[in-house]
CSV table of C-alpha atoms and ligand atoms in Angstrom, one decimal:
chain,number,residue,atom,x,y,z
A,4,MET,CA,0.2,-2.7,34.2
A,5,ARG,CA,-1.3,-0.6,31.3
A,6,ARG,CA,2.2,-0.3,29.8
A,7,LYS,CA,2.6,-4.1,29.9
A,8,ALA,CA,-0.6,-4.6,28.0
A,9,VAL,CA,0.4,-2.2,25.4
A,10,LEU,CA,3.8,-3.8,25.0
A,11,GLY,CA,2.1,-7.2,24.7
A,12,LEU,CA,-0.1,-5.9,21.9
A,13,LEU,CA,2.9,-4.5,20.0
A,14,ALA,CA,4.7,-7.8,20.2
A,15,LEU,CA,1.6,-9.5,18.9
A,16,GLY,CA,1.4,-6.9,16.1
A,17,LEU,CA,4.9,-7.4,15.0
A,18,GLY,CA,4.9,-11.2,15.2
A,19,VAL,CA,1.4,-12.2,14.1
A,20,LEU,CA,-0.1,-9.3,12.2
A,21,ALA,CA,2.9,-8.2,10.2
A,22,GLN,CA,2.8,-11.5,8.2
A,23,GLY,CA,6.6,-12.1,8.6
A,24,GLY,CA,9.1,-10.0,6.7
A,25,PHE,CA,9.2,-8.7,3.2
A,26,PRO,CA,12.1,-6.7,1.7
A,27,TYR,CA,11.8,-3.1,0.7
A,28,PRO,CA,10.8,-3.1,-3.0
A,29,GLU,CA,14.0,-1.5,-4.3
A,30,GLY,CA,13.7,0.1,-7.7
A,31,PHE,CA,9.9,0.4,-7.7
A,32,ARG,CA,10.1,4.0,-9.1
A,33,PHE,CA,11.3,2.3,-12.3
A,34,TRP,CA,8.1,0.1,-12.5
A,35,THR,CA,4.9,1.0,-14.4
A,36,HIS,CA,3.0,4.0,-13.0
A,37,VAL,CA,-0.6,2.9,-12.6
A,38,LYS,CA,-2.3,6.2,-11.5
A,39,SER,CA,-2.1,9.1,-9.0
A,40,MET,CA,-4.6,10.6,-6.5
A,41,GLU,CA,-4.6,13.3,-3.8
A,42,ILE,CA,-6.5,12.6,-0.6
A,43,LYS,CA,-7.5,15.8,1.1
A,44,ARG,CA,-8.6,16.7,4.6
A,45,GLY,CA,-12.2,15.6,5.1
A,46,HIS,CA,-11.8,12.4,3.1
A,47,PRO,CA,-12.4,9.2,5.2
A,48,LEU,CA,-8.8,8.0,4.4
A,49,TYR,CA,-7.2,11.3,5.3
A,50,GLU,CA,-5.8,10.3,8.7
A,51,ALA,CA,-4.0,7.2,7.4
A,52,PHE,CA,-3.3,8.2,3.8
A,53,GLY,CA,-3.7,12.0,3.4
A,54,GLY,CA,-1.5,13.5,0.7
A,55,LEU,CA,-0.5,12.7,-2.8
A,56,HIS,CA,0.0,9.1,-3.8
A,57,HIS,CA,1.3,7.3,-6.9
A,58,ILE,CA,0.7,3.6,-7.5
A,59,TYR,CA,3.3,1.4,-9.2
A,60,ALA,CA,3.1,-2.2,-10.5
A,61,ASN,CA,5.9,-4.6,-11.2
A,62,PRO,CA,5.7,-6.6,-14.5
A,63,GLN,CA,3.6,-9.4,-12.9
A,64,ALA,CA,1.2,-6.9,-11.3
A,65,LEU,CA,1.0,-5.0,-14.6
A,66,ALA,CA,-0.1,-8.3,-16.3
A,67,GLY,CA,-2.8,-8.6,-13.6
A,68,TYR,CA,-4.1,-5.0,-14.3
A,69,LEU,CA,-4.1,-5.6,-18.0
A,70,SER,CA,-6.0,-8.9,-17.7
A,71,GLY,CA,-8.9,-6.9,-16.2
A,72,LYS,CA,-7.9,-7.6,-12.6
A,73,LYS,CA,-9.5,-11.1,-12.6
A,74,ALA,CA,-6.5,-12.6,-10.7
A,75,PHE,CA,-3.1,-11.1,-10.2
A,76,PRO,CA,-0.3,-13.7,-10.8
A,77,GLN,CA,2.0,-15.0,-8.1
A,78,GLY,CA,4.9,-12.5,-7.5
A,79,SER,CA,2.8,-9.4,-8.3
A,80,VAL,CA,3.9,-6.5,-6.2
A,81,ILE,CA,2.0,-3.2,-6.0
A,82,VAL,CA,3.4,-0.1,-4.3
A,83,PHE,CA,1.3,2.8,-2.9
A,84,ASP,CA,3.9,5.7,-2.7
A,85,LEU,CA,2.5,8.4,-0.4
A,86,LEU,CA,4.0,11.9,-0.4
A,87,GLU,CA,3.1,15.2,1.3
A,88,ALA,CA,1.0,17.4,-1.0
A,89,LYS,CA,1.8,21.1,-0.9
A,90,GLU,CA,0.0,24.0,-2.5
A,91,GLU,CA,2.4,26.6,-3.9
A,92,GLY,CA,1.8,29.4,-6.4
A,93,ASN,CA,-1.5,27.9,-7.5
A,94,ALA,CA,0.1,24.5,-8.1
A,95,LEU,CA,0.0,21.2,-6.3
A,96,LEU,CA,3.5,20.0,-5.6
A,97,GLU,CA,5.0,16.8,-4.2
A,98,GLY,CA,6.5,17.1,-0.8
A,99,GLN,CA,8.5,14.6,1.4
A,100,ARG,CA,7.6,10.9,1.2
A,101,LYS,CA,5.4,9.9,4.1
A,102,LEU,CA,5.4,6.1,3.7
A,103,ILE,CA,4.9,3.4,1.1
A,104,GLY,CA,2.2,0.7,1.3
A,105,VAL,CA,3.0,-2.6,-0.4
A,106,MET,CA,0.8,-5.6,-1.6
A,107,VAL,CA,2.5,-8.8,-2.5
A,108,LYS,CA,0.7,-11.7,-4.2
A,109,ASP,CA,1.6,-15.1,-2.8
A,110,PRO,CA,-1.5,-17.3,-2.1
A,111,ALA,CA,0.4,-20.1,-0.3
A,112,ARG,CA,2.0,-17.6,2.1
A,113,TYR,CA,-1.0,-15.4,2.7
A,114,PRO,CA,-4.1,-17.6,2.6
A,115,GLU,CA,-6.0,-15.5,5.3
A,116,THR,CA,-5.8,-12.2,3.4
A,117,GLY,CA,-7.0,-13.2,0.0
A,118,GLY,CA,-3.5,-14.4,-1.1
A,119,TRP,CA,-2.0,-10.9,-0.6
A,120,GLY,CA,0.6,-9.9,1.9
A,121,TYR,CA,0.3,-6.3,3.2
A,122,TYR,CA,3.3,-4.2,4.3
A,123,ALA,CA,4.4,-0.6,4.9
A,124,PHE,CA,7.7,1.1,5.1
A,125,GLY,CA,8.7,4.5,6.4
A,126,PRO,CA,10.6,7.2,4.4
A,127,ASP,CA,13.8,5.7,5.8
A,128,GLY,CA,12.9,2.3,4.2
A,129,LYS,CA,12.4,0.6,7.6
A,130,PRO,CA,9.3,-1.6,8.0
A,131,LEU,CA,6.3,-0.1,9.9
A,132,ALA,CA,4.3,-2.3,12.2
A,133,ILE,CA,0.8,-2.5,10.6
A,134,ASP,CA,-2.2,-4.7,11.0
A,135,ALA,CA,-2.4,-6.6,7.7
A,136,LYS,CA,-5.9,-7.9,8.6
A,137,ALA,CA,-7.1,-4.3,8.9
A,138,CYS,CA,-5.6,-3.4,5.5
A,139,HIS,CA,-7.3,-6.4,4.0
A,140,ALA,CA,-10.7,-5.7,5.7
A,141,CYS,CA,-10.9,-2.5,3.7
A,142,HIS,CA,-9.6,-4.1,0.5
A,143,GLN,CA,-12.5,-6.5,0.8
A,144,GLY,CA,-14.4,-3.6,-0.9
A,145,ALA,CA,-12.5,-4.7,-4.1
A,146,ALA,CA,-13.1,-8.4,-3.7
A,147,ASN,CA,-14.4,-8.8,-7.2
A,148,THR,CA,-11.2,-7.4,-8.7
A,149,ASP,CA,-8.8,-9.6,-6.6
A,150,PHE,CA,-8.8,-7.0,-3.8
A,151,VAL,CA,-7.2,-4.3,-5.9
A,152,PHE,CA,-9.0,-0.9,-6.0
A,153,SER,CA,-7.0,1.0,-8.6
A,154,ALA,CA,-7.3,0.6,-12.3
A,155,PHE,CA,-4.5,1.1,-14.9
A,156,ARG,CA,-4.8,4.3,-16.9
A,157,PRO,CA,-3.3,3.6,-20.4
B,28,LIG,C1,-10.2,2.2,4.6
B,28,LIG,C2,-9.8,1.6,3.4
B,28,LIG,C3,-8.4,1.1,3.2
B,28,LIG,C4,-7.5,0.7,4.1
B,28,LIG,C5,-7.7,0.4,5.6
B,28,LIG,C6,-6.3,0.3,3.4
B,28,LIG,N1,-6.4,0.6,2.0
B,28,LIG,FE1,-5.1,0.3,0.6
B,28,LIG,N2,-6.3,1.3,-0.7
B,28,LIG,C7,-7.6,1.7,-0.5
B,28,LIG,C8,-8.1,2.4,-1.7
B,28,LIG,C9,-9.5,3.0,-1.8
B,28,LIG,C10,-7.1,2.3,-2.7
B,28,LIG,C11,-7.1,2.8,-4.1
B,28,LIG,C12,-6.4,4.2,-4.2
B,28,LIG,C13,-6.4,4.7,-5.6
B,28,LIG,O1,-7.2,4.3,-6.5
B,28,LIG,O2,-5.6,5.6,-5.9
B,28,LIG,C14,-6.0,1.5,-2.0
B,28,LIG,C15,-4.8,1.2,-2.7
B,28,LIG,C16,-3.8,0.4,-2.2
B,28,LIG,C17,-2.7,-0.1,-2.9
B,28,LIG,C18,-2.6,-0.1,-4.4
B,28,LIG,C19,-3.4,-1.3,-5.0
B,28,LIG,C20,-4.9,-1.1,-5.0
B,28,LIG,O3,-5.6,-1.8,-4.3
B,28,LIG,O4,-5.3,-0.1,-5.7
B,28,LIG,C21,-1.9,-0.7,-2.0
B,28,LIG,C22,-0.5,-1.4,-2.3
B,28,LIG,C23,-2.5,-0.5,-0.7
B,28,LIG,N3,-3.7,0.1,-0.8
B,28,LIG,C24,-1.9,-1.0,0.5
B,28,LIG,C25,-2.5,-0.9,1.7
B,28,LIG,C26,-1.9,-1.3,3.0
B,28,LIG,C27,-0.5,-1.9,3.1
B,28,LIG,C28,-2.8,-1.1,3.9
B,28,LIG,C29,-2.7,-1.3,5.4
B,28,LIG,C30,-1.6,-0.6,6.1
B,28,LIG,C31,-4.0,-0.5,3.3
B,28,LIG,N4,-3.8,-0.5,1.9
B,28,LIG,C32,-5.1,-0.2,4.0
B,28,LIG,C33,-8.2,1.6,0.7
B,28,LIG,C34,-7.7,1.1,1.9
């Protein structure tokens, strides 16, 4: 009974909340690096996004950042590349990749989440089932910069 309910939720999550498919953003490591940040234990985002992350923008997304984040153009893709962070010999080092989070701008396809599709992929490149509406609910905090929190560091 309980198991059935859980399976039902998962099916709903995959079908409705995952916003349909989006391919793994191959080659994003060759895009423009926007910024980096370490989220440590005790930070409110630690459970979901603890570790060291780097943010990358494709050319359309870079144009959006450089225009002052008023509106990112159609086709913008932003990748949140999350790695383990390890302390070693008084240095902070990159560990294994934990996941990547992806935002894709396509207003006709994603009208309910501010024109952005939200996706995540595991270290093996396979899509993770996520609740795009929950992603967007927090990104509402950046509503006046087209739902993008990070700023480009020249
Ligand atoms: C509780 C708040 C919160 C939730 C939930 C959240 N994010 Fe974010 N996200 C942030 C913050 C804050 C940043 C900025 C991090 C930085 O400046 O380095 C960010 C940055 C990003 C970025 C880079 C673009 C930007 O806005 O700076 C992507 C891509 C991203 N998140 C994807 C996702 C995805 C996909 C999900 C859902 C699986 C998600 N986020 C859920 C708070 C959140």
